[in-house]
Coordinates of C-alpha atoms in Angstrom, one line a residue:
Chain K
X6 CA 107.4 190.9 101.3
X7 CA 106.0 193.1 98.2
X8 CA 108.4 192.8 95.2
X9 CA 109.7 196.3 94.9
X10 CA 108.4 198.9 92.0
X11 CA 111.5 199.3 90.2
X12 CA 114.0 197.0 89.9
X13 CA 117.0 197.2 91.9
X14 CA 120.5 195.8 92.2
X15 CA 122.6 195.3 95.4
X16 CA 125.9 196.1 96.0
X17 CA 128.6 195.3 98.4
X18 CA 130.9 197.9 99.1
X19 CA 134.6 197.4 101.2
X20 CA 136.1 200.5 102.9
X21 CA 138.7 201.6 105.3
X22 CA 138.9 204.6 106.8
X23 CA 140.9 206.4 109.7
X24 CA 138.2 207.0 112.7
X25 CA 139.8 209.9 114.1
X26 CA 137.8 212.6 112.8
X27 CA 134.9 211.3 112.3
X28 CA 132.1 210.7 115.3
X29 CA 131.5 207.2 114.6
X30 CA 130.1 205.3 111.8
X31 CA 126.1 205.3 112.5
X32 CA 124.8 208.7 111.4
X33 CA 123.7 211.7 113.2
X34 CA 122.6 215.0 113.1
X35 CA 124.9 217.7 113.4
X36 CA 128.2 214.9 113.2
X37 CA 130.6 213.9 111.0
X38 CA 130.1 210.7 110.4
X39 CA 131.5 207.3 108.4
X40 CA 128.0 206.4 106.8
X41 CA 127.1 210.4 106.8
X42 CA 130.4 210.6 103.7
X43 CA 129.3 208.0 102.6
X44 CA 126.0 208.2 102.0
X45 CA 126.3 212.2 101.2
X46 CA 129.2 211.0 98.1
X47 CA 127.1 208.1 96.8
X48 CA 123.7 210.5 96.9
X49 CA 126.1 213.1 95.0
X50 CA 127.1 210.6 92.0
X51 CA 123.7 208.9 91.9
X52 CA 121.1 212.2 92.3
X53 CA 118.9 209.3 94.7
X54 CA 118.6 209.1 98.2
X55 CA 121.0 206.2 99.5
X56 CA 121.1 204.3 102.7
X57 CA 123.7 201.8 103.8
X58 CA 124.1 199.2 106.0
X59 CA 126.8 198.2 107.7
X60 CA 129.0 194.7 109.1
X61 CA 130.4 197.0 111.8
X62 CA 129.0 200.0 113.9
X63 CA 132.1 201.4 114.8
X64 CA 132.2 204.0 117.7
X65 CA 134.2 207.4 117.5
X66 CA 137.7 207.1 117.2
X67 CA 137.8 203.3 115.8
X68 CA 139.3 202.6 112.6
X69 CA 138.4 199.9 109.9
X70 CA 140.1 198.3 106.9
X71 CA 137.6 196.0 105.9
X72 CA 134.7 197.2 106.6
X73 CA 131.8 196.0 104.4
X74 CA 128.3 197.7 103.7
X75 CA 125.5 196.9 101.3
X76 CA 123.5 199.3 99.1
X77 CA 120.7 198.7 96.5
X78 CA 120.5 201.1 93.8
X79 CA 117.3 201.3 91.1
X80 CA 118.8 199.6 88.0
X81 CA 118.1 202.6 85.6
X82 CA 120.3 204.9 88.4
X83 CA 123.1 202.4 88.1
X84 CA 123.2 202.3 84.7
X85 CA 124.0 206.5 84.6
X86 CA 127.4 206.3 86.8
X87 CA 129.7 206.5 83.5
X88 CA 132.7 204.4 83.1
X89 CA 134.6 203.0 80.4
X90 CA 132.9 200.6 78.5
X91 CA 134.6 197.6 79.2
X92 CA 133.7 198.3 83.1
X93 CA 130.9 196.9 85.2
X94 CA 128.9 200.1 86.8
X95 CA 130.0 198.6 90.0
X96 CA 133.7 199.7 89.5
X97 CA 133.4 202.5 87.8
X98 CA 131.1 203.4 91.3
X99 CA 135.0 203.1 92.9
X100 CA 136.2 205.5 90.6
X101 CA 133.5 208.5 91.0
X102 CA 133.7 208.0 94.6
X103 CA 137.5 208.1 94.9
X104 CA 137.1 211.7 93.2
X105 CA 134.0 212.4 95.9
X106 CA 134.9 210.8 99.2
X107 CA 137.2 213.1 102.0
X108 CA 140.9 211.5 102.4
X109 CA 140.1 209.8 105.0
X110 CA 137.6 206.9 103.5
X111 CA 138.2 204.7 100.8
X112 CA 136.2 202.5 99.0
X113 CA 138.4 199.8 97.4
X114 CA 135.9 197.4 96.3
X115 CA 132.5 197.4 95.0
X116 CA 130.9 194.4 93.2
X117 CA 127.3 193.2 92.2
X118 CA 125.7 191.2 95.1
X119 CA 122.4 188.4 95.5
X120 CA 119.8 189.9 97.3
X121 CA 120.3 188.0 99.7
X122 CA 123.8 189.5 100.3
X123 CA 123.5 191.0 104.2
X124 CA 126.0 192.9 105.4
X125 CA 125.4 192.9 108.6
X126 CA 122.9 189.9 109.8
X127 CA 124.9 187.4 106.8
X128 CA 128.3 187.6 108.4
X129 CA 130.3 184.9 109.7
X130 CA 132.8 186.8 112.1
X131 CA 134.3 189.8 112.6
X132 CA 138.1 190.3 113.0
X133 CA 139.7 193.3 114.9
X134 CA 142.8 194.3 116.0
X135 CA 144.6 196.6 119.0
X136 CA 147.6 198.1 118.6
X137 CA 149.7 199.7 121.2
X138 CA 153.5 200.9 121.1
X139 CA 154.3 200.5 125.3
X140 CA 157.3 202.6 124.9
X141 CA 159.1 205.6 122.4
X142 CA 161.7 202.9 120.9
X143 CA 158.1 201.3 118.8
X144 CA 156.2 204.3 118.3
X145 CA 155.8 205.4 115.2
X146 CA 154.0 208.9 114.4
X147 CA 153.2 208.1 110.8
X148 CA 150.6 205.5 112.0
X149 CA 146.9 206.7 113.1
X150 CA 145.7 203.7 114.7
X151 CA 148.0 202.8 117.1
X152 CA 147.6 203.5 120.9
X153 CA 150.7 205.1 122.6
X154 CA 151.0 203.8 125.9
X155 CA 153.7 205.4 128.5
X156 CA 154.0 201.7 130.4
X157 CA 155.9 198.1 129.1
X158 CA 153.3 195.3 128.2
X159 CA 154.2 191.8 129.7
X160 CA 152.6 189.9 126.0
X161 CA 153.1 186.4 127.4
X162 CA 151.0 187.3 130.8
X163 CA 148.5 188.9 128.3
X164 CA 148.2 185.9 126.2
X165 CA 147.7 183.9 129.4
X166 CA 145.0 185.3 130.7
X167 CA 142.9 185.4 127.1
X168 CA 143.1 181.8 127.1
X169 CA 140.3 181.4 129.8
X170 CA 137.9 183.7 127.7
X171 CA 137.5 181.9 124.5
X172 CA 134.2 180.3 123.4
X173 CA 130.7 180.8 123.7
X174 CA 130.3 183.0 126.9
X175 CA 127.5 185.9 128.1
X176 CA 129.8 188.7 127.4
X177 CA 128.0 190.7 130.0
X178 CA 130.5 192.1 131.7
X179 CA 132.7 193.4 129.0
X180 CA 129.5 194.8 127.6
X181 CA 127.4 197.9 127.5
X182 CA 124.1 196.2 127.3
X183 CA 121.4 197.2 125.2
X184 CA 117.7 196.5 125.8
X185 CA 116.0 192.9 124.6
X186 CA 119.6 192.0 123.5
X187 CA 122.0 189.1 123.6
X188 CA 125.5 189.1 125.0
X189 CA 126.2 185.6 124.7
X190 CA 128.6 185.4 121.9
X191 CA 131.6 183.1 120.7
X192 CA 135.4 184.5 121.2
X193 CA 136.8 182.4 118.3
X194 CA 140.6 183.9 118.9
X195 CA 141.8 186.6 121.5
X196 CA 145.8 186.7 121.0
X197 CA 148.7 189.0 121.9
X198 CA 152.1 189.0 120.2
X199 CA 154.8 191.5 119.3
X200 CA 155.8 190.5 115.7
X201 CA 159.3 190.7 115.0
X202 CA 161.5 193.1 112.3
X203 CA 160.1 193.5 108.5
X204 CA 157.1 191.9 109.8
X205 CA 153.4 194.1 109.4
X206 CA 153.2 196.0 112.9
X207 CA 156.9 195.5 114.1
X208 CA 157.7 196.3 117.2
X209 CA 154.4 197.2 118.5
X210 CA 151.9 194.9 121.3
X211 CA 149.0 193.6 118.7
X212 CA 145.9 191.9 119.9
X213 CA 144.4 190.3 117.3
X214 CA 140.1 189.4 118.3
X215 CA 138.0 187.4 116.2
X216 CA 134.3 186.5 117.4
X217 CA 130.7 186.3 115.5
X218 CA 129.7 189.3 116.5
X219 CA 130.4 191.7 119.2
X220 CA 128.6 193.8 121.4
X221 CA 128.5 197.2 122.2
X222 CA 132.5 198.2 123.8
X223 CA 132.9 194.0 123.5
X224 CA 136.7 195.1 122.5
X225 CA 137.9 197.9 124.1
X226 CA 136.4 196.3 127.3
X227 CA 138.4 193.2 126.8
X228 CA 141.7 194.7 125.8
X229 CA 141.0 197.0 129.0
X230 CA 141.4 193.7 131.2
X231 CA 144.4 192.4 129.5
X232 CA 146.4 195.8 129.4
X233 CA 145.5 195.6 133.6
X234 CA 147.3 192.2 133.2
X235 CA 149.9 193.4 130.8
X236 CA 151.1 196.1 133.3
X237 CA 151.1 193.9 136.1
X238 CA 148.1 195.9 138.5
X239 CA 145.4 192.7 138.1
X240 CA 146.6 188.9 138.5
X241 CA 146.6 187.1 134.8
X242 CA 142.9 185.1 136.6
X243 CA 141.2 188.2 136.9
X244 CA 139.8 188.6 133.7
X245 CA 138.3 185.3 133.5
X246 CA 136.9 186.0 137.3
X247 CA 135.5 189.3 135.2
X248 CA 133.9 186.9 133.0
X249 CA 132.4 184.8 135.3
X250 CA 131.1 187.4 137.1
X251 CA 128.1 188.2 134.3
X252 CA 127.7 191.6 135.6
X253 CA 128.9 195.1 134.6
X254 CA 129.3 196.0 138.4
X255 CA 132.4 193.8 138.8
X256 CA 134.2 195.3 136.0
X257 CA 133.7 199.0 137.0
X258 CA 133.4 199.1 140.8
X259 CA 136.8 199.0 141.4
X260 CA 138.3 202.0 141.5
X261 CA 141.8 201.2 141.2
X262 CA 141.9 200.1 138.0
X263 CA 139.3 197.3 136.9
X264 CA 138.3 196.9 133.2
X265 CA 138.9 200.2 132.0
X266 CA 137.2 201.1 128.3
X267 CA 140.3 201.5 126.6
X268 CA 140.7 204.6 124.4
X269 CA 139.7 203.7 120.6
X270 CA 142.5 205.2 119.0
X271 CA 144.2 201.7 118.8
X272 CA 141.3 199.6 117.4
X273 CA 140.6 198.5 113.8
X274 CA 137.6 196.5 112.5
X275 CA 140.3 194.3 110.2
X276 CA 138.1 191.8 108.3
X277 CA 134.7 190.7 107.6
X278 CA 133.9 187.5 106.7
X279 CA 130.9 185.8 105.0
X280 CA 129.9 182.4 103.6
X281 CA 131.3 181.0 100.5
X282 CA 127.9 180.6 99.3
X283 CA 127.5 184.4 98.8
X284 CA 131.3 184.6 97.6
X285 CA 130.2 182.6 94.6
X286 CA 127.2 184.1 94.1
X287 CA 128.9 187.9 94.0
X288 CA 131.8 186.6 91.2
X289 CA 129.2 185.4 89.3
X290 CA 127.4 188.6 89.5
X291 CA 130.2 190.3 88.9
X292 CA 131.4 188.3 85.9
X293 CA 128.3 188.2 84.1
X294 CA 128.1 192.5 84.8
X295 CA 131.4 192.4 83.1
X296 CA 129.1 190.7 79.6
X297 CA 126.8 193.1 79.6
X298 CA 125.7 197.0 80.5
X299 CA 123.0 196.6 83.3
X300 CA 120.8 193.8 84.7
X301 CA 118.8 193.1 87.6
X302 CA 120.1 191.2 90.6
X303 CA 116.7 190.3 91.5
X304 CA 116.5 187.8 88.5
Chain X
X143 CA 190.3 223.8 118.3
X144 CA 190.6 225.8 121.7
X145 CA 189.3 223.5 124.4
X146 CA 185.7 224.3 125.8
X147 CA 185.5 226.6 128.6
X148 CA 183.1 224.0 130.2
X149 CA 183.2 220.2 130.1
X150 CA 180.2 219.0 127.6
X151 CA 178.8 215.5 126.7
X152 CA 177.8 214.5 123.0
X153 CA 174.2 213.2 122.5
X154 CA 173.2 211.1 119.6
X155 CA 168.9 211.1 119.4
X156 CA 167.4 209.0 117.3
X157 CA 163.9 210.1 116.3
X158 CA 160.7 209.8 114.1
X159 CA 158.5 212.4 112.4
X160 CA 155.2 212.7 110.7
X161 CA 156.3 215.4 107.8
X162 CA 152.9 216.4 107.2
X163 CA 152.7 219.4 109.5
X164 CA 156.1 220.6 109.2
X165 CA 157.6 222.9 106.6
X166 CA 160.7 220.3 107.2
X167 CA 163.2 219.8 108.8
X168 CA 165.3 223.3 108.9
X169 CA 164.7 225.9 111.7
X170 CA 163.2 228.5 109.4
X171 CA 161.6 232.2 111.6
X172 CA 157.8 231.9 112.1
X173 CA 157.7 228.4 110.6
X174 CA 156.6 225.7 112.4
X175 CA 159.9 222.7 111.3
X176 CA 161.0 219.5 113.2
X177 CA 164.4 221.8 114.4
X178 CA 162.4 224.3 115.3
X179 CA 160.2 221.9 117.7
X180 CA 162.8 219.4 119.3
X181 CA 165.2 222.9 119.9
X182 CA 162.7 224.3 121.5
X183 CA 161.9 221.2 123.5
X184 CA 165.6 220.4 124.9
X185 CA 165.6 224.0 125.7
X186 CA 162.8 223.9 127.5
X187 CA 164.2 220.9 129.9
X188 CA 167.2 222.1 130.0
X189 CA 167.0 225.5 130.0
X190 CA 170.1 226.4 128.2
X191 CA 169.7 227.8 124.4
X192 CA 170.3 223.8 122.8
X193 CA 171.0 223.1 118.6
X194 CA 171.0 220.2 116.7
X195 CA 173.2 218.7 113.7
X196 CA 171.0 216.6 111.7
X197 CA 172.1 213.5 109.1
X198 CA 169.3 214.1 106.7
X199 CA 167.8 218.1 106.3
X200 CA 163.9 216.8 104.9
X201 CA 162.2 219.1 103.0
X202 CA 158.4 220.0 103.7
X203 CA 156.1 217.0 103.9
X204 CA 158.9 214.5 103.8
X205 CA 158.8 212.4 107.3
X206 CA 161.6 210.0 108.7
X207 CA 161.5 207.0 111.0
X208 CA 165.4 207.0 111.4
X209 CA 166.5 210.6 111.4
X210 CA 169.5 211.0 113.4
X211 CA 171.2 214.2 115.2
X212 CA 173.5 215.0 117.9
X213 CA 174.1 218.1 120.5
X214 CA 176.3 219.1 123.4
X215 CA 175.2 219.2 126.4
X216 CA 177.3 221.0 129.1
X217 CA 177.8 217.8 131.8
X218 CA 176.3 220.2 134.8
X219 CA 173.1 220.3 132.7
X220 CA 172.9 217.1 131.5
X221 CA 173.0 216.1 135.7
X222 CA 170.1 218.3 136.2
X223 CA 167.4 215.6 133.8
X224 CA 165.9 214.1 136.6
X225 CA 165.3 210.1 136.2
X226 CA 164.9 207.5 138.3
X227 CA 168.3 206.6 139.5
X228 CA 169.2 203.0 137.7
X229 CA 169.1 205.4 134.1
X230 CA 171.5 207.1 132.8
X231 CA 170.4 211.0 132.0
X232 CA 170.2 210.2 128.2
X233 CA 167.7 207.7 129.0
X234 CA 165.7 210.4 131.0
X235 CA 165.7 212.7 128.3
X236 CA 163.8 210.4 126.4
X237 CA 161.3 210.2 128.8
X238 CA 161.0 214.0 129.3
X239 CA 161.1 214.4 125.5
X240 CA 158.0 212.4 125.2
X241 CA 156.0 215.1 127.4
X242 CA 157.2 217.6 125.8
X243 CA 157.1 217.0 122.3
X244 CA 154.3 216.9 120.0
X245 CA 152.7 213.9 119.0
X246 CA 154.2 214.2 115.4
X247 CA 157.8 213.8 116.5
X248 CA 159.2 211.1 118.5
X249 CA 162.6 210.9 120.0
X250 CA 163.0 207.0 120.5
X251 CA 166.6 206.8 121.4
X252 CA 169.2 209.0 123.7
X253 CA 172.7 208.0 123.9
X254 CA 176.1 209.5 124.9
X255 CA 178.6 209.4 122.2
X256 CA 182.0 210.4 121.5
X257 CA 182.6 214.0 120.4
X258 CA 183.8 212.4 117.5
X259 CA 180.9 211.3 116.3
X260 CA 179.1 213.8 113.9
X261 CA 175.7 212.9 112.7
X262 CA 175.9 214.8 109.3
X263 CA 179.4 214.3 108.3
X264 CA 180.5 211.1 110.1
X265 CA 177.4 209.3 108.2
X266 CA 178.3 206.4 105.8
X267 CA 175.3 205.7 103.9
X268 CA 171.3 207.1 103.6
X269 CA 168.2 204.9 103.0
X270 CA 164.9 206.3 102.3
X271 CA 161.9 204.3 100.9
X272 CA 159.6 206.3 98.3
X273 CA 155.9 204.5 99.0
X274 CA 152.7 204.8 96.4
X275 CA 149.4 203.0 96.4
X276 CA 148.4 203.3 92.7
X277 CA 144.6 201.8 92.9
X278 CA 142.0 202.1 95.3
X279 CA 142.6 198.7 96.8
X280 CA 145.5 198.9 98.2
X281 CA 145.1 202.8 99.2
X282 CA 145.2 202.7 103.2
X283 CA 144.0 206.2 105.1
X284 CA 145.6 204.8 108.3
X285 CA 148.8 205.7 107.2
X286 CA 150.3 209.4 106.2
X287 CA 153.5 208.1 104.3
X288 CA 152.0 207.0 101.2
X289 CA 151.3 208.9 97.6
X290 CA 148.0 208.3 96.7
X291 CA 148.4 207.7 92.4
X292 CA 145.9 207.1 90.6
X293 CA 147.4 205.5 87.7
X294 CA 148.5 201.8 88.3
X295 CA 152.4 201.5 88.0
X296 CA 154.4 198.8 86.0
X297 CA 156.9 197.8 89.3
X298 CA 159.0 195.4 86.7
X299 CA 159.7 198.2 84.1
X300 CA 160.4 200.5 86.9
X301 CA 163.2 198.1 88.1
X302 CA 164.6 197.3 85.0
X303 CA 165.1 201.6 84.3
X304 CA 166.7 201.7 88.0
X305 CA 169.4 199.5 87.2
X306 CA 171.9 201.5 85.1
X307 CA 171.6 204.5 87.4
X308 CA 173.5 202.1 90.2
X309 CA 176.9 203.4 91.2
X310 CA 179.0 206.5 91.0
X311 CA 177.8 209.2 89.0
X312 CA 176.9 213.3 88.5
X313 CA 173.2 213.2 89.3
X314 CA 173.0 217.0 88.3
X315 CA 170.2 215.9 86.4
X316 CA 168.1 215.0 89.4
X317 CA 169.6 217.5 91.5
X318 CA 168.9 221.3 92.9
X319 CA 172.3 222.4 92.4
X320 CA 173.8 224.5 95.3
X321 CA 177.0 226.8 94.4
X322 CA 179.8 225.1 95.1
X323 CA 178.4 221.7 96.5
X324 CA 179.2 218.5 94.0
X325 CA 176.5 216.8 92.6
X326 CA 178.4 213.2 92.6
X327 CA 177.0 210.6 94.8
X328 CA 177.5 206.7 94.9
X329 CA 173.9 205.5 94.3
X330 CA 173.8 202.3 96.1
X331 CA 170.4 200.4 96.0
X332 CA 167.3 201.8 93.7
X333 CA 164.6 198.9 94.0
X334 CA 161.2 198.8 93.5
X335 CA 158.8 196.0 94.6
X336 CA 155.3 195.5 95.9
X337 CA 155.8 193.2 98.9
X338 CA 153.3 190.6 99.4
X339 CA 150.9 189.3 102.0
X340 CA 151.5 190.0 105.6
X341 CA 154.9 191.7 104.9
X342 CA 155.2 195.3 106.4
X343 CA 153.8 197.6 103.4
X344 CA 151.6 194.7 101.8
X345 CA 150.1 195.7 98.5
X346 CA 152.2 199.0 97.9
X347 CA 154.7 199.6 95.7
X348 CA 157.7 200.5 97.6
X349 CA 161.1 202.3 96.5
X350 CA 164.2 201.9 98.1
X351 CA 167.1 204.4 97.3
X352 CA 170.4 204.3 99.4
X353 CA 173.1 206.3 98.7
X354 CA 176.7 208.0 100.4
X355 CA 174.1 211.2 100.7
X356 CA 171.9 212.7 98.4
X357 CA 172.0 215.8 97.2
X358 CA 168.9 218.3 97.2
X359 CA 165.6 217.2 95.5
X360 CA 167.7 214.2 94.3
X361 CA 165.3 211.0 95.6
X362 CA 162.3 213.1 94.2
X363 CA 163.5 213.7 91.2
X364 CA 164.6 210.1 90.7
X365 CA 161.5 208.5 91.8
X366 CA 159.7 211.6 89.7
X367 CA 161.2 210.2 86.5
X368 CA 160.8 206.7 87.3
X369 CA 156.6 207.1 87.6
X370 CA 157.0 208.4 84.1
X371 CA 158.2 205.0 83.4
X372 CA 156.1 202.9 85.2
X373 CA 152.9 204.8 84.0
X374 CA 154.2 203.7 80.3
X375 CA 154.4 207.6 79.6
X376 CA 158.4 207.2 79.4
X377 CA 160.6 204.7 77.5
X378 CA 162.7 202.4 80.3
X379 CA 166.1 203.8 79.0
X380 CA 164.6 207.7 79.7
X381 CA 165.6 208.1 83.5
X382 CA 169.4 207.1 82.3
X383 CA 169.4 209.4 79.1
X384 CA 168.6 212.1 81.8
X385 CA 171.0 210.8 84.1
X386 CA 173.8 211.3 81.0
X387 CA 172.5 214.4 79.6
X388 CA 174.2 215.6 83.2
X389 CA 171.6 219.0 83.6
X390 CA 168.5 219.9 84.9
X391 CA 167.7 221.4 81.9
X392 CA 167.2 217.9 79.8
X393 CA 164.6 216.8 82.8
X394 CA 162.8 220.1 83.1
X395 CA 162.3 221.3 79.6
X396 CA 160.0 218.8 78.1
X397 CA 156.4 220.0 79.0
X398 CA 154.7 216.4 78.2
X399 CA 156.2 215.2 81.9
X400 CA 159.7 214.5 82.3
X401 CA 161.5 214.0 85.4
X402 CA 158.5 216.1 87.6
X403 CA 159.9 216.1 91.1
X404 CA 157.3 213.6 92.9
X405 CA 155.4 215.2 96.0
X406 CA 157.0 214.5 99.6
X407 CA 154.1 212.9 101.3
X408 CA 155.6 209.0 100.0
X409 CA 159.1 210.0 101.1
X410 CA 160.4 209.0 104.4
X411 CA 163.8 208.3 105.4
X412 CA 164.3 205.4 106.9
X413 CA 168.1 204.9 108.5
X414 CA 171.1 206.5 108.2
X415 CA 174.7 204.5 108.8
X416 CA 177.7 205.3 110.5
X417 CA 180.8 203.4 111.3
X418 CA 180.7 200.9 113.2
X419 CA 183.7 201.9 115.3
X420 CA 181.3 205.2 116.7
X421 CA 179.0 202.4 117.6
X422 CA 181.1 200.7 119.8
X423 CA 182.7 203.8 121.2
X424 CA 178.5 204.9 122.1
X425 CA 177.7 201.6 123.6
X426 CA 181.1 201.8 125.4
X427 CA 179.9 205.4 126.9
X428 CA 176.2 203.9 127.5
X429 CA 177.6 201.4 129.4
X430 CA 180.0 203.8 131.7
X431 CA 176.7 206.0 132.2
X432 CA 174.7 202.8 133.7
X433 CA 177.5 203.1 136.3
X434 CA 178.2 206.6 137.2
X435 CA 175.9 209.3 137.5
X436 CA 177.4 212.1 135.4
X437 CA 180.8 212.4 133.3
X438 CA 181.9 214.6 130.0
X439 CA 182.6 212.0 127.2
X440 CA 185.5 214.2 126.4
X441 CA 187.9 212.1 128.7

């Protein structure tokens, strides 16, 4: 790979936003999108062209909390977003784009990264989570990313039938497929619970999934199943017949009900995690930004 | 009191609202407010012209998670909610509610109740919680009932200028006077924390202010002058020299920020209190409902 003409520093940026009015992260023409604000603020306060990439391509209507992207910016460009003095450019990047980005995306974090920081290809797992209030005594309208569901969840059957799915397994059939791609992946942790009062998410049904990666609807197809399962229309086997299946047909040519997408509204993209190895390597990046005004990552 | 010409039932509804898009809570002409939706909602499935007595009267923007109100019902009507026939009709009016209602209001709780039960005056205590995320980290844009600051806040100074406004005084200093009305209140609880991992409003800094009632603008105004403390603008004995000076003139007149009233969009109220006789004399009448079909709780 050529060594690029100017020198350039990477950054790792965590966000959260509230998917409901935007069309998706991945960009497109005519849309509102995650990476379209994002990219369109962090253009604004640098005056270059920026591109992003992302741990998560959320669809339209899915939410994140800790979402992570990468960015590399020509030093000389970093070195112009003004701060105070005793602040790496990194943060005060945080506090130009909390004055830039709509209400509906925040940026809490970003820090100097190694180059060899990936958002997307250099993570571990992914962590999402459903939420669904299955009656008006746990709904709550000041939350945007919950599902409200008109029908009581049985949590224990739910959990039951999740068991069968974890570990590496061709996801096929909770998968939209895409071309030349994998759907083999590894379900680390697929649980349901209700957490009880002063508790984060009282009251409400939470599915909490964890895996390496996903593919395309990997979520929504699963919770799908289970909330089949949950209401009592599908046997607690049947998503792990789904599974064993390894073919889209079984999941959708039932007409009374089998593996529905469920609606995005509830889902969250929760955490993204990476290798120590590049945890170490960004403090140390970040405490040696904090000696001086601008350097190179690339050194 | 003449006796009602016909036999009515008390209803206690217990319900939920995202302030945002209300100009609160009181039924004001050609206004869209949280009176002015539910009235219109139990008059449409009722069909009979329906009002509400509310425990707390929110102003714009200010939201509630347990707002309380009761109405009469005449019994003929209150036979006419259809349901399936194990439910009593309060229980069915929950369910209609939740078609008819908008998706910022949620009634989560129907319940016959004595006729002495009164949600505004028969109401023992208040409690609302004021919540702020003061840095871009711990900002969330999932959730609408948090002040975005963007000054970090000193939560231990804050306590500490809490304390000596505990108990039973005249809060004309934090108060929109009415003619008339008193401006003494037992103020109860005034806490600040930022609760820690995994605890419902992680990473926040939370008030909590309970008192008998409140009177008008008086939790905004509180909180307001507390800010001023915990952005180091204000000495810690300020919100009590206010609280002493006993008028709104000692809070208002200082231009360099005293006592500003805080914007609604952190303030929800959380539960109101009543005796716990009325609670046993509404669980009595729930139960009496499971086993008859319709009866005026006048008897």
């Amino acid at each position: 790979m050529p060594e690029p003409a100017t020198p350039t520093t990477r950054l790792r940026l965590d966000l959260s936003y509230d998917g409901t009015a935007f069309h998706g992260w991945a960009d497109q023409p005519g849309q509102r999108t995650v990476q379209g604000e994002l990219e369109r603020a962090l253009t604004q306060i640098t005056r270059v062209p920026v591109r992003v990439t992302v741990a998560g391509r959320t669809d339209a209507g899915v939410h994140a909390r800790g979402q992570v992207c990468h960015l590399d910016l020509p030093d000389a460009v970093l070195a112009t977003i003004p701060g105070r003095s005793d602040r790496a450019p990194a943060e005060a990047l945080v506090t130009r784009l909390e004055g830039v980005l709509p209400d509906d995306l925040v940026v809490h974090l970003a820090r100097e990264v190694s180059d060899e920081f990936d958002a997307r290809f250099g993570a571990l797992w992914r962590r999402y989570r459903y939420r669904i209030s299955d009656g008006p005594t746990a709904h709550d309208p000041l939350r945007r990313d919950v599902l409200r569901h008109r029908r009581p969840l049985d949590v224990a059957a739910m959990a039951r039938a999740s068991a069968p799915l974890l570990g590496e397994h061709d996801f096929l059939s909770f998968c939209r497929p895409r071309v030349g791609a994998t759907t083999v992946r590894e379900l680390r942790e697929l649980t349901w619970e209700r957490p009880g009062e002063g508790r984060a998410d009282e009251g409400l049904v939470v599915a909490t999934v964890v895996a390496d990666a996903f593919c395309h609807h990997m979520v929504r197809s699963l919770v799908g199943a289970l909330l089949g399962v949950g209401e009592g229309r599908r046997p607690e086997s049947w998503p792990a017949e789904v599974l064993a299946a390894r073919t889209r047909e079984s999941a959708t040519r039932d007409s009374a009900g089998a593996a529905p997408l469920c609606p995005p509204q509830g889902l969250t993209l929760e955490h993204v995690a990476y290798p120590p190895d590049e945890e170490l390597a960004a403090r140390a990046h970040l405490a040696r930004a904090r000696r001086g005004p601008v350097r190179s990552s690339t050194s």
